[in-house]
Amino acid sequence: MDKVVATAREAVADVPDGASLAVGGFGLSGVPTVLIEALFARGSGGLSVVSNNCGAMESGLAVLLAAGRIARVTGSYIGANKEFARQYLAGELEVELIPQGTLAERLRAGGAGIPAFYTPAGVGTQVAEGGLPWRYDGQGGVALASPPKEVREFDGTEYVLERGIRTDFALVRAAKGDRHGNLIFNKSARNFNPLAAMAGRVTIAEVEQLVEPGEIEPDAVHLPGIFVQRVVALTPEQAADKKIEQRTVSS
C-alpha cells in the first residue's frame, strides 16, 4: 500500500481540537517540525501531547505551546523552555512529569498492546505515592495533583504499576522511509520516534529521504510500516533545516 500523502497539511487535516498526540524527537533531534507547522497552520487546539520535551528555541512543539494550542503535556523534561515553565507554574498548562525511561516504556507498551507494566522507577517517591503537581492554581498552590499508583512486591523488591500510552495520532520524523511506511531513524532521533510511532492510532511520518519499497534492507528497518499510516516526503530544504541546541567550538 502506497501511504505517501502529497503535503503535510493534507496529512494532518483530520487532527481535531482536543486530540491526543505522541510526538517524536529528543531535544532538537528528529523533531517532526514540518508536520507540527502544518498542524499549527490548521489551527487545532486543546491538544494533549505526549513527548519527551515540549520544543525548544521557538521550534517544534514550542510553536504550538506559545500559541496556547496545548492543554496537557506528558513528558520527562522541561529544560530551557521558559514558556513551558511559565505556563506550567501559572496554571495555564497541565503537566505530567514522569521518569524518562518510564515514558519510553509506556509508549512502547501501548503500541505493543500491553495495557500496563511494573517498574521499580519511582518507588518511594511522589511518582508512586502521588502528590506531584499536574496543574498549579497560578497563586503558588496545587490545583490538581497526581493520584497514587499501585505498588506491588516481586521477589522482595517493590515495583510501581504504570499504564501503557495510546494516542489518537503520532507525529514522527525519519531519516529514510519507503512508500509502505518502513522507517529508519538517525542516531538520537531513534530514542523516541519509534516509540511515539507505535503509540499512535494514526501515525504520520515525515521522511527526509523517500525511497521505493525494497530499497531498504529488511534487517535495516527500525520501525516496520505496520505502525505507519501516512508518509510525507520532505523537500531537500526541509530535510536540511536542522537547528543546533548547544553549539560548541574548539580553540
PDB file of C-alpha atoms in Angstrom:
ATOM      1  CA  MET A   1       0.000   0.000   0.000  1.00  0.00           C
ATOM      2  CA  ASP A   2       1.338   3.403  -1.007  1.00  0.00           C
ATOM      3  CA  LYS A   3       0.987   5.564   2.120  1.00  0.00           C
ATOM      4  CA  VAL A   4       2.539   8.738   0.699  1.00  0.00           C
ATOM      5  CA  VAL A   5       0.462  11.897   1.177  1.00  0.00           C
ATOM      6  CA  ALA A   6       1.144  14.876  -1.070  1.00  0.00           C
ATOM      7  CA  THR A   7       1.545  17.555   1.607  1.00  0.00           C
ATOM      8  CA  ALA A   8       1.972  17.886   5.360  1.00  0.00           C
ATOM      9  CA  ARG A   9      -1.219  19.941   5.569  1.00  0.00           C
ATOM     10  CA  GLU A  10      -3.164  17.141   3.925  1.00  0.00           C
ATOM     11  CA  ALA A  11      -1.591  14.613   6.289  1.00  0.00           C
ATOM     12  CA  VAL A  12      -2.814  16.449   9.428  1.00  0.00           C
ATOM     13  CA  ALA A  13      -6.113  17.719   8.004  1.00  0.00           C
ATOM     14  CA  ASP A  14      -8.219  15.431  10.215  1.00  0.00           C
ATOM     15  CA  VAL A  15      -6.476  16.184  13.542  1.00  0.00           C
ATOM     16  CA  PRO A  16      -9.318  17.769  15.558  1.00  0.00           C
ATOM     17  CA  ASP A  17      -9.357  20.054  18.569  1.00  0.00           C
ATOM     18  CA  GLY A  18      -8.760  18.076  21.742  1.00  0.00           C
ATOM     19  CA  ALA A  19      -6.811  15.282  20.028  1.00  0.00           C
ATOM     20  CA  SER A  20      -4.033  13.413  21.803  1.00  0.00           C
ATOM     21  CA  LEU A  21      -0.646  13.289  20.065  1.00  0.00           C
ATOM     22  CA  ALA A  22       2.525  11.287  20.600  1.00  0.00           C
ATOM     23  CA  VAL A  23       5.357  13.358  19.130  1.00  0.00           C
ATOM     24  CA  GLY A  24       8.843  12.068  18.419  1.00  0.00           C
ATOM     25  CA  GLY A  25      12.131  13.835  18.940  1.00  0.00           C
ATOM     26  CA  PHE A  26      14.895  14.063  21.503  1.00  0.00           C
ATOM     27  CA  GLY A  27      15.925  17.632  22.216  1.00  0.00           C
ATOM     28  CA  LEU A  28      16.152  19.081  18.713  1.00  0.00           C
ATOM     29  CA  SER A  29      16.966  15.717  17.086  1.00  0.00           C
ATOM     30  CA  GLY A  30      14.326  14.027  14.979  1.00  0.00           C
ATOM     31  CA  VAL A  31      11.561  16.537  15.694  1.00  0.00           C
ATOM     32  CA  PRO A  32       8.735  16.432  13.087  1.00  0.00           C
ATOM     33  CA  THR A  33       8.871  20.202  12.585  1.00  0.00           C
ATOM     34  CA  VAL A  34       7.126  20.249   9.202  1.00  0.00           C
ATOM     35  CA  LEU A  35       4.108  18.308  10.484  1.00  0.00           C
ATOM     36  CA  ILE A  36       3.959  20.491  13.602  1.00  0.00           C
ATOM     37  CA  GLU A  37       3.992  23.644  11.461  1.00  0.00           C
ATOM     38  CA  ALA A  38       1.192  22.172   9.333  1.00  0.00           C
ATOM     39  CA  LEU A  39      -0.813  21.416  12.468  1.00  0.00           C
ATOM     40  CA  PHE A  40      -0.243  24.992  13.643  1.00  0.00           C
ATOM     41  CA  ALA A  41      -1.499  26.304  10.296  1.00  0.00           C
ATOM     42  CA  ARG A  42      -4.579  24.081  10.564  1.00  0.00           C
ATOM     43  CA  GLY A  43      -5.477  25.730  13.880  1.00  0.00           C
ATOM     44  CA  SER A  44      -6.051  22.639  16.025  1.00  0.00           C
ATOM     45  CA  GLY A  45      -6.121  23.443  19.753  1.00  0.00           C
ATOM     46  CA  GLY A  46      -6.763  21.931  23.169  1.00  0.00           C
ATOM     47  CA  LEU A  47      -4.220  19.238  22.344  1.00  0.00           C
ATOM     48  CA  SER A  48      -2.863  16.628  24.752  1.00  0.00           C
ATOM     49  CA  VAL A  49       0.759  15.976  23.848  1.00  0.00           C
ATOM     50  CA  VAL A  50       2.980  13.076  24.856  1.00  0.00           C
ATOM     51  CA  SER A  51       6.630  13.856  24.123  1.00  0.00           C
ATOM     52  CA  ASN A  52       9.997  13.747  25.843  1.00  0.00           C
ATOM     53  CA  ASN A  53      10.090  17.551  25.827  1.00  0.00           C
ATOM     54  CA  CYS A  54       7.866  20.327  24.502  1.00  0.00           C
ATOM     55  CA  GLY A  55      10.106  22.023  21.992  1.00  0.00           C
ATOM     56  CA  ALA A  56      12.985  24.461  22.321  1.00  0.00           C
ATOM     57  CA  MET A  57      14.398  27.545  20.636  1.00  0.00           C
ATOM     58  CA  GLU A  58      10.941  28.509  19.334  1.00  0.00           C
ATOM     59  CA  SER A  59      10.769  25.392  17.185  1.00  0.00           C
ATOM     60  CA  GLY A  60       8.981  22.066  17.262  1.00  0.00           C
ATOM     61  CA  LEU A  61       6.205  21.814  19.815  1.00  0.00           C
ATOM     62  CA  ALA A  62       7.203  25.237  21.160  1.00  0.00           C
ATOM     63  CA  VAL A  63       5.308  26.680  18.175  1.00  0.00           C
ATOM     64  CA  LEU A  64       2.035  25.143  19.371  1.00  0.00           C
ATOM     65  CA  LEU A  65       2.819  25.835  23.026  1.00  0.00           C
ATOM     66  CA  ALA A  66       3.439  29.557  22.501  1.00  0.00           C
ATOM     67  CA  ALA A  67       0.151  29.824  20.598  1.00  0.00           C
ATOM     68  CA  GLY A  68      -1.800  28.294  23.507  1.00  0.00           C
ATOM     69  CA  ARG A  69      -2.792  25.238  21.470  1.00  0.00           C
ATOM     70  CA  ILE A  70      -1.599  22.652  24.011  1.00  0.00           C
ATOM     71  CA  ALA A  71      -3.729  21.868  27.066  1.00  0.00           C
ATOM     72  CA  ARG A  72      -1.754  18.982  28.552  1.00  0.00           C
ATOM     73  CA  VAL A  73       1.781  17.603  28.304  1.00  0.00           C
ATOM     74  CA  THR A  74       3.007  14.184  29.368  1.00  0.00           C
ATOM     75  CA  GLY A  75       6.791  14.257  29.291  1.00  0.00           C
ATOM     76  CA  SER A  76      10.007  13.961  31.216  1.00  0.00           C
ATOM     77  CA  TYR A  77      11.920  17.160  30.540  1.00  0.00           C
ATOM     78  CA  ILE A  78      11.185  20.888  30.656  1.00  0.00           C
ATOM     79  CA  GLY A  79      14.784  22.004  30.201  1.00  0.00           C
ATOM     80  CA  ALA A  80      15.432  25.527  28.965  1.00  0.00           C
ATOM     81  CA  ASN A  81      11.933  26.067  27.573  1.00  0.00           C
ATOM     82  CA  LYS A  82      10.988  29.142  29.614  1.00  0.00           C
ATOM     83  CA  GLU A  83       7.493  29.430  28.126  1.00  0.00           C
ATOM     84  CA  PHE A  84       6.788  25.811  29.062  1.00  0.00           C
ATOM     85  CA  ALA A  85       7.840  26.526  32.663  1.00  0.00           C
ATOM     86  CA  ARG A  86       5.869  29.791  32.742  1.00  0.00           C
ATOM     87  CA  GLN A  87       2.602  28.217  31.544  1.00  0.00           C
ATOM     88  CA  TYR A  88       3.011  25.298  33.950  1.00  0.00           C
ATOM     89  CA  LEU A  89       3.633  27.480  37.020  1.00  0.00           C
ATOM     90  CA  ALA A  90       0.889  29.925  36.004  1.00  0.00           C
ATOM     91  CA  GLY A  91      -1.713  27.169  35.922  1.00  0.00           C
ATOM     92  CA  GLU A  92      -2.285  27.517  32.180  1.00  0.00           C
ATOM     93  CA  LEU A  93      -0.987  24.057  31.331  1.00  0.00           C
ATOM     94  CA  GLU A  94      -1.453  20.603  32.840  1.00  0.00           C
ATOM     95  CA  VAL A  95       1.842  18.698  33.011  1.00  0.00           C
ATOM     96  CA  GLU A  96       2.515  15.083  33.958  1.00  0.00           C
ATOM     97  CA  LEU A  97       6.248  14.642  34.516  1.00  0.00           C
ATOM     98  CA  ILE A  98       7.419  11.031  34.632  1.00  0.00           C
ATOM     99  CA  PRO A  99      10.826   9.302  34.522  1.00  0.00           C
ATOM    100  CA  GLN A 100      12.266   9.268  31.005  1.00  0.00           C
ATOM    101  CA  GLY A 101      12.669   5.508  30.807  1.00  0.00           C
ATOM    102  CA  THR A 102       9.135   5.024  32.087  1.00  0.00           C
ATOM    103  CA  LEU A 103       7.822   7.366  29.394  1.00  0.00           C
ATOM    104  CA  ALA A 104       9.652   5.373  26.726  1.00  0.00           C
ATOM    105  CA  GLU A 105       8.266   2.077  28.002  1.00  0.00           C
ATOM    106  CA  ARG A 106       4.721   3.443  28.389  1.00  0.00           C
ATOM    107  CA  LEU A 107       4.744   4.434  24.710  1.00  0.00           C
ATOM    108  CA  ARG A 108       6.234   1.101  23.615  1.00  0.00           C
ATOM    109  CA  ALA A 109       3.831  -0.874  25.773  1.00  0.00           C
ATOM    110  CA  GLY A 110       0.825   0.982  24.391  1.00  0.00           C
ATOM    111  CA  GLY A 111       1.938   0.276  20.854  1.00  0.00           C
ATOM    112  CA  ALA A 112       2.554  -3.395  21.659  1.00  0.00           C
ATOM    113  CA  GLY A 113      -0.926  -3.826  23.132  1.00  0.00           C
ATOM    114  CA  ILE A 114       0.306  -4.093  26.729  1.00  0.00           C
ATOM    115  CA  PRO A 115      -2.098  -2.175  28.995  1.00  0.00           C
ATOM    116  CA  ALA A 116       0.252  -1.798  31.985  1.00  0.00           C
ATOM    117  CA  PHE A 117       3.566  -2.959  33.445  1.00  0.00           C
ATOM    118  CA  TYR A 118       5.535  -2.852  36.701  1.00  0.00           C
ATOM    119  CA  THR A 119       8.796  -0.906  37.087  1.00  0.00           C
ATOM    120  CA  PRO A 120      10.997  -0.044  40.080  1.00  0.00           C
ATOM    121  CA  ALA A 121      11.474   3.526  38.797  1.00  0.00           C
ATOM    122  CA  GLY A 122       9.677   5.959  41.095  1.00  0.00           C
ATOM    123  CA  VAL A 123       9.045   3.628  44.044  1.00  0.00           C
ATOM    124  CA  GLY A 124       9.274   5.548  47.308  1.00  0.00           C
ATOM    125  CA  THR A 125       8.703   8.911  45.591  1.00  0.00           C
ATOM    126  CA  GLN A 126       5.697  11.013  44.591  1.00  0.00           C
ATOM    127  CA  VAL A 127       5.733   9.200  41.247  1.00  0.00           C
ATOM    128  CA  ALA A 128       4.272   6.210  43.078  1.00  0.00           C
ATOM    129  CA  GLU A 129       2.801   7.838  46.181  1.00  0.00           C
ATOM    130  CA  GLY A 130       1.000  10.665  44.356  1.00  0.00           C
ATOM    131  CA  GLY A 131       1.069  14.376  45.020  1.00  0.00           C
ATOM    132  CA  LEU A 132       3.092  15.546  42.014  1.00  0.00           C
ATOM    133  CA  PRO A 133       1.629  18.860  40.795  1.00  0.00           C
ATOM    134  CA  TRP A 134      -0.157  18.295  37.496  1.00  0.00           C
ATOM    135  CA  ARG A 135      -1.659  21.780  37.477  1.00  0.00           C
ATOM    136  CA  TYR A 136      -0.937  24.842  39.612  1.00  0.00           C
ATOM    137  CA  ASP A 137      -3.579  27.404  40.555  1.00  0.00           C
ATOM    138  CA  GLY A 138      -1.475  30.369  39.450  1.00  0.00           C
ATOM    139  CA  GLN A 139      -1.008  31.518  43.049  1.00  0.00           C
ATOM    140  CA  GLY A 140       1.673  29.027  44.034  1.00  0.00           C
ATOM    141  CA  GLY A 141      -0.768  26.350  45.160  1.00  0.00           C
ATOM    142  CA  VAL A 142      -1.556  22.996  43.566  1.00  0.00           C
ATOM    143  CA  ALA A 143      -4.908  22.756  41.799  1.00  0.00           C
ATOM    144  CA  LEU A 144      -4.515  19.163  40.605  1.00  0.00           C
ATOM    145  CA  ALA A 145      -2.074  16.533  41.865  1.00  0.00           C
ATOM    146  CA  SER A 146      -1.170  13.090  40.607  1.00  0.00           C
ATOM    147  CA  PRO A 147      -3.014  10.163  42.217  1.00  0.00           C
ATOM    148  CA  PRO A 148      -1.196   7.316  43.983  1.00  0.00           C
ATOM    149  CA  LYS A 149      -0.326   4.265  41.922  1.00  0.00           C
ATOM    150  CA  GLU A 150      -0.439   0.595  42.766  1.00  0.00           C
ATOM    151  CA  VAL A 151       2.803  -0.733  44.268  1.00  0.00           C
ATOM    152  CA  ARG A 152       3.449  -4.475  44.379  1.00  0.00           C
ATOM    153  CA  GLU A 153       6.321  -6.598  45.634  1.00  0.00           C
ATOM    154  CA  PHE A 154       8.049  -9.180  43.443  1.00  0.00           C
ATOM    155  CA  ASP A 155      10.864 -11.310  44.882  1.00  0.00           C
ATOM    156  CA  GLY A 156      11.445  -8.843  47.697  1.00  0.00           C
ATOM    157  CA  THR A 157      11.531  -5.735  45.509  1.00  0.00           C
ATOM    158  CA  GLU A 158       8.771  -3.155  45.161  1.00  0.00           C
ATOM    159  CA  TYR A 159       7.506  -2.075  41.763  1.00  0.00           C
ATOM    160  CA  VAL A 160       5.004   0.589  40.692  1.00  0.00           C
ATOM    161  CA  LEU A 161       2.301  -0.063  38.124  1.00  0.00           C
ATOM    162  CA  GLU A 162       2.477   2.189  35.049  1.00  0.00           C
ATOM    163  CA  ARG A 163      -0.082   2.223  32.243  1.00  0.00           C
ATOM    164  CA  GLY A 164       0.725   1.970  28.553  1.00  0.00           C
ATOM    165  CA  ILE A 165       0.039   5.056  26.441  1.00  0.00           C
ATOM    166  CA  ARG A 166      -2.109   5.192  23.314  1.00  0.00           C
ATOM    167  CA  THR A 167      -2.839   8.417  21.455  1.00  0.00           C
ATOM    168  CA  ASP A 168      -5.179   9.448  18.654  1.00  0.00           C
ATOM    169  CA  PHE A 169      -2.284  10.472  16.399  1.00  0.00           C
ATOM    170  CA  ALA A 170       1.508  10.307  16.324  1.00  0.00           C
ATOM    171  CA  LEU A 171       3.879  12.667  14.518  1.00  0.00           C
ATOM    172  CA  VAL A 172       7.405  11.435  13.818  1.00  0.00           C
ATOM    173  CA  ARG A 173      10.439  12.239  11.653  1.00  0.00           C
ATOM    174  CA  ALA A 174      12.637   9.649   9.953  1.00  0.00           C
ATOM    175  CA  ALA A 175      15.897   9.912   8.039  1.00  0.00           C
ATOM    176  CA  LYS A 176      14.669   7.461   5.411  1.00  0.00           C
ATOM    177  CA  GLY A 177      11.362   5.803   4.637  1.00  0.00           C
ATOM    178  CA  ASP A 178       9.664   3.936   1.826  1.00  0.00           C
ATOM    179  CA  ARG A 179       6.158   4.190   0.428  1.00  0.00           C
ATOM    180  CA  HIS A 180       4.989   1.329   2.671  1.00  0.00           C
ATOM    181  CA  GLY A 181       5.972   3.265   5.809  1.00  0.00           C
ATOM    182  CA  ASN A 182       9.084   1.313   6.774  1.00  0.00           C
ATOM    183  CA  LEU A 183      11.358   3.801   8.550  1.00  0.00           C
ATOM    184  CA  ILE A 184      14.995   4.348   9.511  1.00  0.00           C
ATOM    185  CA  PHE A 185      15.998   6.915  12.143  1.00  0.00           C
ATOM    186  CA  ASN A 186      19.366   8.608  12.588  1.00  0.00           C
ATOM    187  CA  LYS A 187      21.234   8.304  15.899  1.00  0.00           C
ATOM    188  CA  SER A 188      19.487  10.246  18.729  1.00  0.00           C
ATOM    189  CA  ALA A 189      16.395  10.671  16.578  1.00  0.00           C
ATOM    190  CA  ARG A 190      15.801   6.970  17.236  1.00  0.00           C
ATOM    191  CA  ASN A 191      15.375   7.487  21.003  1.00  0.00           C
ATOM    192  CA  PHE A 192      11.679   8.382  20.991  1.00  0.00           C
ATOM    193  CA  ASN A 193      10.453   8.426  17.381  1.00  0.00           C
ATOM    194  CA  PRO A 194       9.863   4.655  17.002  1.00  0.00           C
ATOM    195  CA  LEU A 195       8.094   4.530  20.376  1.00  0.00           C
ATOM    196  CA  ALA A 196       5.880   7.533  19.622  1.00  0.00           C
ATOM    197  CA  ALA A 197       5.023   5.983  16.257  1.00  0.00           C
ATOM    198  CA  MET A 198       3.956   2.744  17.921  1.00  0.00           C
ATOM    199  CA  ALA A 199       1.660   4.558  20.354  1.00  0.00           C
ATOM    200  CA  GLY A 200      -0.378   6.434  17.747  1.00  0.00           C
ATOM    201  CA  ARG A 201      -3.590   5.002  16.333  1.00  0.00           C
ATOM    202  CA  VAL A 202      -2.866   7.061  13.226  1.00  0.00           C
ATOM    203  CA  THR A 203       0.858   7.666  12.734  1.00  0.00           C
ATOM    204  CA  ILE A 204       2.153  10.285  10.302  1.00  0.00           C
ATOM    205  CA  ALA A 205       5.843  10.250   9.370  1.00  0.00           C
ATOM    206  CA  GLU A 206       7.796  12.996   7.645  1.00  0.00           C
ATOM    207  CA  VAL A 207      10.837  11.489   5.935  1.00  0.00           C
ATOM    208  CA  GLU A 208      13.996  13.224   4.804  1.00  0.00           C
ATOM    209  CA  GLN A 209      14.603  10.687   2.040  1.00  0.00           C
ATOM    210  CA  LEU A 210      11.756   8.786   0.380  1.00  0.00           C
ATOM    211  CA  VAL A 211      12.701   5.542  -1.399  1.00  0.00           C
ATOM    212  CA  GLU A 212      10.790   2.840  -3.193  1.00  0.00           C
ATOM    213  CA  PRO A 213       9.689  -0.404  -1.487  1.00  0.00           C
ATOM    214  CA  GLY A 214      12.541  -2.903  -1.443  1.00  0.00           C
ATOM    215  CA  GLU A 215      15.295  -0.289  -1.314  1.00  0.00           C
ATOM    216  CA  ILE A 216      15.561  -0.614   2.469  1.00  0.00           C
ATOM    217  CA  GLU A 217      17.074  -3.891   3.591  1.00  0.00           C
ATOM    218  CA  PRO A 218      14.625  -5.692   5.926  1.00  0.00           C
ATOM    219  CA  ASP A 219      17.300  -6.004   8.628  1.00  0.00           C
ATOM    220  CA  ALA A 220      17.902  -2.234   8.460  1.00  0.00           C
ATOM    221  CA  VAL A 221      14.303  -1.265   9.259  1.00  0.00           C
ATOM    222  CA  HIS A 222      13.966   0.444  12.655  1.00  0.00           C
ATOM    223  CA  LEU A 223      10.171   0.668  12.539  1.00  0.00           C
ATOM    224  CA  PRO A 224       8.038  -1.551  10.283  1.00  0.00           C
ATOM    225  CA  GLY A 225       5.353   0.058   8.171  1.00  0.00           C
ATOM    226  CA  ILE A 226       2.550  -1.694  10.060  1.00  0.00           C
ATOM    227  CA  PHE A 227       2.819   1.149  12.599  1.00  0.00           C
ATOM    228  CA  VAL A 228       2.660   3.944  10.000  1.00  0.00           C
ATOM    229  CA  GLN A 229      -0.459   5.128   8.170  1.00  0.00           C
ATOM    230  CA  ARG A 230       0.801   8.239   6.310  1.00  0.00           C
ATOM    231  CA  VAL A 231       4.156   9.309   4.883  1.00  0.00           C
ATOM    232  CA  VAL A 232       5.153  12.835   3.857  1.00  0.00           C
ATOM    233  CA  ALA A 233       8.317  13.342   1.780  1.00  0.00           C
ATOM    234  CA  LEU A 234      10.285  16.437   2.777  1.00  0.00           C
ATOM    235  CA  THR A 235      11.911  18.761   0.279  1.00  0.00           C
ATOM    236  CA  PRO A 236      15.721  18.961   0.373  1.00  0.00           C
ATOM    237  CA  GLU A 237      15.408  22.359   2.065  1.00  0.00           C
ATOM    238  CA  GLN A 238      13.063  20.998   4.745  1.00  0.00           C
ATOM    239  CA  ALA A 239      15.292  17.981   5.331  1.00  0.00           C
ATOM    240  CA  ALA A 240      18.369  20.180   5.757  1.00  0.00           C
ATOM    241  CA  ASP A 241      16.702  22.606   8.194  1.00  0.00           C
ATOM    242  CA  LYS A 242      18.103  21.297  11.492  1.00  0.00           C
ATOM    243  CA  LYS A 243      18.784  23.540  14.455  1.00  0.00           C
ATOM    244  CA  ILE A 244      21.644  23.135  16.936  1.00  0.00           C
ATOM    245  CA  GLU A 245      20.700  23.448  20.603  1.00  0.00           C
ATOM    246  CA  GLN A 246      24.178  23.883  22.090  1.00  0.00           C
ATOM    247  CA  ARG A 247      26.878  24.934  19.642  1.00  0.00           C
ATOM    248  CA  THR A 248      30.432  24.324  20.850  1.00  0.00           C
ATOM    249  CA  VAL A 249      33.655  25.190  19.101  1.00  0.00           C
ATOM    250  CA  SER A 250      37.225  24.248  19.763  1.00  0.00           C
ATOM    251  CA  SER A 251      40.032  26.723  20.249  1.00  0.00           C
TER     252      SER A 251
END
